Amino acid sequence: MATGRTLIRELASHLDGTVTVHGWIDTLRLQRRMQFVLVRDHTGLVQLAHRRGGEGDPIEAVLDTVTVESAVRITGKVLANPQVRLGGLEIVPERVEVLAAAESGLPIDERAGLDQRLDWRFLDLRRPSRRLVFEVQSTVERAMRAVAAEGGFTELHTPKLMGAASESGAEVFPVEYFGRTAYLAQSPQFYKQMAIAGGIDRVFEIGPVFRAEPSFTSRHATEFTGVDVEMAWVDGVEEVMEFEERMLRRVLAEVHAEHGERIAELLGAEVVVPKAPFPRITLADAMARLRAGGWDPEGTAVDLDPAGERALAALAAEESGHEFVFVTEYPAGVRPFYHHRPPGRPEVTASFDLLWKGVEITTGAQREHRYEVLCAQAREKGMELGPLARYLDCFRYGTPPHGGFGLGLARLLMLLLGLPSIREATFLFRGPHRLEP
Amino acid sequence: MATGRTLIRELASHLDGTVTVHGWIDTLRLQRRMQFVLVRDHTGLVQLAHRRGGEGDPIEAVLDTVTVESAVRITGKVLANPQVRLGGLEIVPERVEVLAAAESGLPIDERAGLDQRLDWRFLDLRRPSRRLVFEVQSTVERAMRAVAAEGGFTELHTPKLMGAASESGAEVFPVEYFGRTAYLAQSPQFYKQMAIAGGIDRVFEIGPVFRAEPSFTSRHATEFTGVDVEMAWVDGVEEVMEFEERMLRRVLAEVHAEHGERIAELLGAEVVVPKAPFPRITLADAMARLRAGGWDPEGTAVDLDPAGERALAALAAEESGHEFVFVTEYPAGVRPFYHHRPPGRPEVTASFDLLWKGVEITTGAQREHRYEVLCAQAREKGMELGPLARYLDCFRYGTPPHGGFGLGLARLLMLLLGLPSIREATFLFRGPHRLEP
């Protein structure tokens, strides 16, 4: 930390002392006799109170010309002043330095629309409520990693450049790669399974994933941070779900403890620490119950649509008071060939989605680990085995039973903080029409 | 963890008990009366000892046909046997299940070359010495994050897709992006500075970076995991160097404590926890001293080449017994325009490289934070300001003094573990000729 720097939230312990504060000019209230200035750092706001000294007063001159959002360093005395709302104290400055002046007339203000705010994201982030999102994100990841470390996970970094498009190729970004084409990984799925095949017992990764989907909803991005988990030697998919439950409970408990009050104050959202177990319902049961309530009147749906997800969440909330619900046993027809199917039930997969507040945040499953079964399931879906050879090779030399899940970090943050869009939960959002800044 | 699973390293606490072990067939020694089998999990090896029961003995039949590297589940009794080297115990199996059979004849063995091993990386990773690299990597990152959290850093995920090539464009991968061209980020440099401009006090990121360099050395990859740090309100570059020192000392102390013995045993490398401060030398002094020793006889070098780096490391080791050395004050001519220059010394930058064991592992600097100075320095380098507008905009509204550094995780691991190449320190290496598996 810079020599002698005092954070604004620590000022109370320096009453009557001299401190140096670094921050931005938040508000200027220049009066005839007094100059009042609010200075902001990442920990809070403090008022400077300077009595004008007239001609030759260097502080007066600086405060008369400094612009809002300039970066400043202030040295001064911390005095108690019960009339000041900001902690009942103020600083009487002895030295004011402008380290970097802001141009006057900021390009965005509190009335700016989302797109304009994203164009000037760094200015947007100077608002404490926006920055809070990323303080919470740090806590979320710290809690996830703590649970992973306790569970014996190895954190891996899987490649984002792939030699072949993983699935259909339709939603994959091509990259020019020394005269050939590479593709950006849509998910670490293949690689984390390869790690399991390599004897890494449990794999954890937080990293970027890329989706070339022209989607413009509040829940989609072309690049987002994925949280990926894969566990070897599982007895069944229930073990994977239990791990995710444990992880999310820890995340929400730590966010509640560290940021609950500020989230309520700045964002108006309440952080509820969920009880375990989360409710579970099979997709077939869920659809039957929703249809009884009028959903999908034609009876043609094979999966939940967003309206069905919301209706199911409402049902779960009503019956169990729970914000989460696991939907299990997706039919083999709607899940990829590599899903494991429970013994004797070839029509369903050992899979789940997790809904939170009516939005899907996770897809998970036990994977099929037996080479012959995998090949048969791929053929059943009408797939050619040739293009799958690299994937299938990983199952030729003794790969244990395993399962895992993937979760989008921004979607989790959006739901956690009650934000209207993942654009607000991403440092620099990327969508079909947005590659800047 | 799977119901009732016992890890091999925990067997000693189950003497005379019945356990279930999950792992791979490591070695088969099938004798006339006895079948001895070594089973391996990620925590160790254990011997199974089965006395043949003759026809109708299901265990005998399975062990006679099971192949090496098959994934198995064994239930049996743990007995003391002082003649067995593996912890003085063995398992007498009561049940042996083959969960996934390996094809016989593995595609690689201990004589396989590096390229062949990388083709079958998952089988390569089943060797404990290879997997140790990633256990150490987990510890390295955990230690880095602990230091960052104590220092008040926010962990961010900056975008890997950029709308414009950051620097010359020559070493950037182009991506087809909905009818336009995006580029893969060569470093989070721009974005972490944007976060600082956004009032995030200190920024930390571990994530992929992409370099379209056709380099085939043991130290280069086209995709690698970068560790990036950026700190606001620094008084100078020394503060950045001190933070890196603190981080690396913690990393090496934790790796030494957690893995020192196994690293010595499996890889033959010694982990030395360095003292602070690391030695520091200006580039000018370093070059003068090396030239006195015969380096660069033509006197034309403007920077250290790999031979100069090794010679400097030897010098530092001899004089201070230190494996690390900071080289500081690179001339303005060899560093990018955005480097800060110390007051009154426009010919040098407030920058450093960190060498470890004669190899550069870090480049760092204080950045220029004043808009006018940045523009002047860019013009001085003959750059057009137009293409830099997005970058320069971040400095128009009060960006504090700041500095940071970047570090390649695989290069650090390679040096830490005495590996011959970063290919051994990367889960799945990517180079100009390698995009698989």
Coordinates of N, CA and C in Angstrom, one line a residue, chain A residues 24-119:
Chain A
W24 N -11.1 9.9 -5.4 CA -11.7 10.7 -6.5 C -12.6 11.8 -5.9
I25 N -12.6 12.9 -6.6 CA -13.5 14.0 -6.3 C -14.9 13.5 -6.6
D26 N -15.8 13.3 -5.6 CA -17.1 12.8 -5.8 C -18.1 14.0 -6.0
T27 N -18.0 15.0 -5.2 CA -19.0 16.1 -5.2 C -18.3 17.3 -4.7
L28 N -18.6 18.4 -5.4 CA -18.0 19.7 -5.0 C -19.1 20.6 -4.5
R29 N -19.0 21.2 -3.3 CA -19.9 22.2 -2.8 C -19.1 23.4 -2.4
L30 N -18.9 24.3 -3.4 CA -18.1 25.4 -3.2 C -18.9 26.6 -2.7
Q31 N -18.7 27.1 -1.5 CA -19.5 28.2 -1.0 C -18.7 29.4 -0.8
R32 N -19.3 30.5 -0.4 CA -18.6 31.8 -0.3 C -17.4 31.7 0.7
R33 N -17.7 31.1 1.8 CA -16.6 31.1 2.8 C -15.9 29.7 2.9
M34 N -16.7 28.7 2.6 CA -16.2 27.3 2.8 C -16.2 26.6 1.5
Q35 N -15.2 25.7 1.4 CA -15.3 24.7 0.3 C -15.5 23.3 0.9
F36 N -16.6 22.7 0.5 CA -16.8 21.3 1.0 C -16.7 20.4 -0.2
V37 N -15.9 19.3 0.0 CA -15.7 18.4 -1.1 C -15.8 17.0 -0.6
L38 N -16.6 16.2 -1.3 CA -16.6 14.7 -0.9 C -15.6 14.0 -1.8
V39 N -14.8 13.2 -1.1 CA -13.8 12.4 -1.7 C -14.2 10.9 -1.5
R40 N -14.0 10.1 -2.6 CA -14.4 8.7 -2.5 C -13.2 7.8 -2.8
D41 N -13.1 6.8 -2.0 CA -12.2 5.7 -2.4 C -13.0 4.5 -2.5
H42 N -12.4 3.3 -2.7 CA -13.2 2.1 -2.8 C -13.8 1.6 -1.5
T43 N -13.5 2.3 -0.4 CA -14.1 1.9 0.9 C -15.1 2.9 1.4
G44 N -15.3 4.0 0.8 CA -16.3 5.0 1.3 C -16.1 6.4 0.9
L45 N -16.8 7.3 1.5 CA -16.8 8.7 1.2 C -16.4 9.5 2.4
V46 N -15.6 10.6 2.2 CA -15.3 11.5 3.4 C -15.5 12.9 2.9
Q47 N -15.9 13.8 3.8 CA -16.0 15.2 3.5 C -14.7 16.0 3.8
L48 N -14.2 16.8 2.9 CA -13.2 17.7 3.2 C -13.9 19.1 3.5
A49 N -13.4 19.8 4.5 CA -13.9 21.1 4.8 C -12.8 22.1 4.8
H50 N -12.8 23.0 3.9 CA -11.7 24.0 3.8 C -12.3 25.4 3.9
R51 N -11.8 26.2 4.8 CA -12.2 27.6 4.9 C -11.3 28.4 4.0
R52 N -12.0 29.1 3.1 CA -11.2 29.9 2.1 C -10.2 30.8 2.8
G53 N -9.0 30.8 2.3 CA -7.9 31.7 2.9 C -7.7 32.9 2.0
G54 N -8.4 33.0 0.9 CA -8.2 34.2 0.0 C -7.0 34.0 -0.9
E55 N -6.7 35.1 -1.5 CA -5.6 35.1 -2.5 C -4.3 34.5 -1.9
G56 N -3.7 33.6 -2.7 CA -2.4 33.0 -2.2 C -2.7 31.7 -1.4
D57 N -4.0 31.3 -1.2 CA -4.3 30.1 -0.5 C -4.2 29.0 -1.6
P58 N -3.2 28.1 -1.6 CA -3.1 27.1 -2.6 C -4.2 26.1 -2.6
I59 N -4.7 25.7 -1.5 CA -5.8 24.7 -1.4 C -7.1 25.3 -2.0
E60 N -7.4 26.5 -1.6 CA -8.6 27.2 -2.2 C -8.5 27.2 -3.7
A61 N -7.3 27.5 -4.3 CA -7.2 27.6 -5.7 C -7.4 26.2 -6.4
V62 N -6.8 25.2 -5.8 CA -7.0 23.8 -6.3 C -8.4 23.4 -6.3
L63 N -9.1 23.6 -5.1 CA -10.5 23.2 -5.0 C -11.4 24.0 -5.9
D64 N -11.1 25.2 -6.2 CA -11.9 26.0 -7.1 C -11.9 25.5 -8.6
T65 N -10.7 24.8 -8.9 CA -10.6 24.4 -10.3 C -10.7 22.9 -10.5
V66 N -10.5 22.1 -9.5 CA -10.5 20.7 -9.7 C -11.9 20.2 -10.2
T67 N -11.9 19.2 -11.1 CA -13.1 18.7 -11.7 C -13.5 17.4 -11.0
V68 N -14.8 17.2 -11.0 CA -15.4 15.9 -10.5 C -14.8 14.7 -11.2
E69 N -14.5 13.7 -10.4 CA -13.8 12.4 -10.8 C -12.3 12.6 -11.0
S70 N -11.7 13.7 -10.7 CA -10.3 13.8 -10.8 C -9.7 12.9 -9.7
A71 N -8.5 12.3 -9.9 CA -7.8 11.5 -8.9 C -7.0 12.4 -8.1
V72 N -7.2 12.3 -6.8 CA -6.5 13.3 -5.9 C -5.8 12.6 -4.7
R73 N -4.9 13.2 -4.1 CA -4.2 12.8 -2.9 C -4.4 14.0 -1.9
I74 N -5.0 13.7 -0.7 CA -5.3 14.7 0.3 C -4.5 14.4 1.6
T75 N -3.8 15.3 2.1 CA -3.3 15.1 3.4 C -4.0 16.2 4.3
G76 N -4.4 15.7 5.5 CA -5.1 16.6 6.4 C -5.4 16.0 7.7
K77 N -6.1 16.8 8.5 CA -6.4 16.4 9.9 C -7.8 15.8 10.0
V78 N -8.0 14.7 10.7 CA -9.3 14.1 10.8 C -10.0 14.7 12.1
L79 N -11.1 15.4 11.9 CA -11.8 16.0 13.1 C -13.2 15.4 13.2
A80 N -13.6 15.3 14.4 CA -15.0 14.9 14.7 C -15.9 16.1 14.3
N81 N -17.0 15.8 13.7 CA -18.0 16.8 13.4 C -19.4 16.1 13.4
P82 N -20.1 16.1 14.5 CA -21.3 15.3 14.6 C -22.3 15.7 13.5
Q83 N -22.2 16.9 12.9 CA -23.2 17.3 11.9 C -23.0 16.7 10.6
V84 N -21.8 16.0 10.4 CA -21.5 15.4 9.1 C -22.1 14.0 9.1
R85 N -22.9 13.6 8.1 CA -23.5 12.3 8.1 C -22.5 11.2 7.9
L86 N -21.4 11.5 7.2 CA -20.4 10.4 6.8 C -19.5 10.1 8.0
G87 N -20.1 9.3 8.9 CA -19.3 8.8 10.0 C -19.0 9.9 11.1
G88 N -19.6 11.0 11.0 CA -19.5 12.1 12.0 C -18.1 12.6 12.0
L89 N -17.4 12.6 10.9 CA -16.0 13.2 10.9 C -15.8 13.9 9.5
E90 N -14.8 14.7 9.5 CA -14.4 15.4 8.3 C -12.9 15.6 8.3
I91 N -12.3 15.9 7.1 CA -10.9 16.2 7.0 C -10.7 17.6 6.7
V92 N -9.9 18.3 7.5 CA -9.5 19.6 7.2 C -8.1 19.5 6.4
P93 N -8.1 19.8 5.1 CA -7.0 19.5 4.3 C -5.8 20.4 4.5
E94 N -4.6 19.9 4.5 CA -3.4 20.6 4.6 C -2.7 20.6 3.3
R95 N -3.0 19.6 2.5 CA -2.4 19.6 1.2 C -3.3 18.8 0.2
V96 N -3.5 19.3 -1.0 CA -4.4 18.7 -2.0 C -3.6 18.6 -3.3
E97 N -3.4 17.4 -3.7 CA -2.7 17.2 -5.0 C -3.6 16.5 -6.0
V98 N -3.7 17.1 -7.2 CA -4.4 16.4 -8.3 C -3.5 15.5 -9.0
L99 N -3.6 14.2 -8.9 CA -2.7 13.3 -9.6 C -3.1 13.1 -11.0
A100 N -4.3 13.2 -11.3 CA -4.8 13.1 -12.7 C -6.1 13.8 -12.8
A101 N -6.2 14.8 -13.6 CA -7.4 15.7 -13.7 C -8.4 15.0 -14.6
A102 N -9.6 15.0 -14.3 CA -10.7 14.5 -15.2 C -11.1 15.7 -16.1
E103 N -11.4 15.3 -17.3 CA -12.1 16.3 -18.2 C -13.4 16.7 -17.6
S104 N -13.8 17.9 -17.8 CA -15.1 18.3 -17.2 C -16.2 17.8 -18.2
G105 N -17.4 17.5 -17.7 CA -18.4 16.9 -18.5 C -18.3 15.5 -18.7
L106 N -18.8 14.7 -17.8 CA -18.6 13.2 -18.0 C -19.5 12.7 -19.0
P107 N -19.1 11.7 -19.8 CA -19.9 11.1 -20.9 C -21.2 10.4 -20.4
I108 N -21.2 9.9 -19.1 CA -22.4 9.3 -18.6 C -22.8 9.9 -17.3
D109 N -24.1 9.9 -17.0 CA -24.5 10.2 -15.7 C -25.6 9.2 -15.2
E110 N -26.3 9.5 -14.1 CA -27.2 8.5 -13.6 C -28.4 8.2 -14.5
R111 N -28.6 9.0 -15.5 CA -29.7 8.8 -16.4 C -29.3 7.9 -17.6
A112 N -28.0 7.6 -17.7 CA -27.5 6.9 -18.9 C -28.1 5.5 -19.0
G113 N -28.4 5.1 -20.3 CA -28.9 3.8 -20.5 C -27.8 2.7 -20.4
L114 N -28.3 1.5 -20.4 CA -27.3 0.4 -20.2 C -26.2 0.4 -21.3
D115 N -26.5 0.6 -22.5 CA -25.5 0.5 -23.6 C -24.5 1.6 -23.5
Q116 N -25.0 2.8 -23.1 CA -24.1 3.9 -22.9 C -23.2 3.7 -21.7
R117 N -23.8 3.1 -20.7 CA -23.0 2.8 -19.5 C -21.9 1.8 -19.8
L118 N -22.2 0.8 -20.6 CA -21.2 -0.3 -21.0 C -20.1 0.3 -21.9
D119 N -20.5 1.3 -22.7 CA -19.5 2.0 -23.5 C -18.4 2.7 -22.6

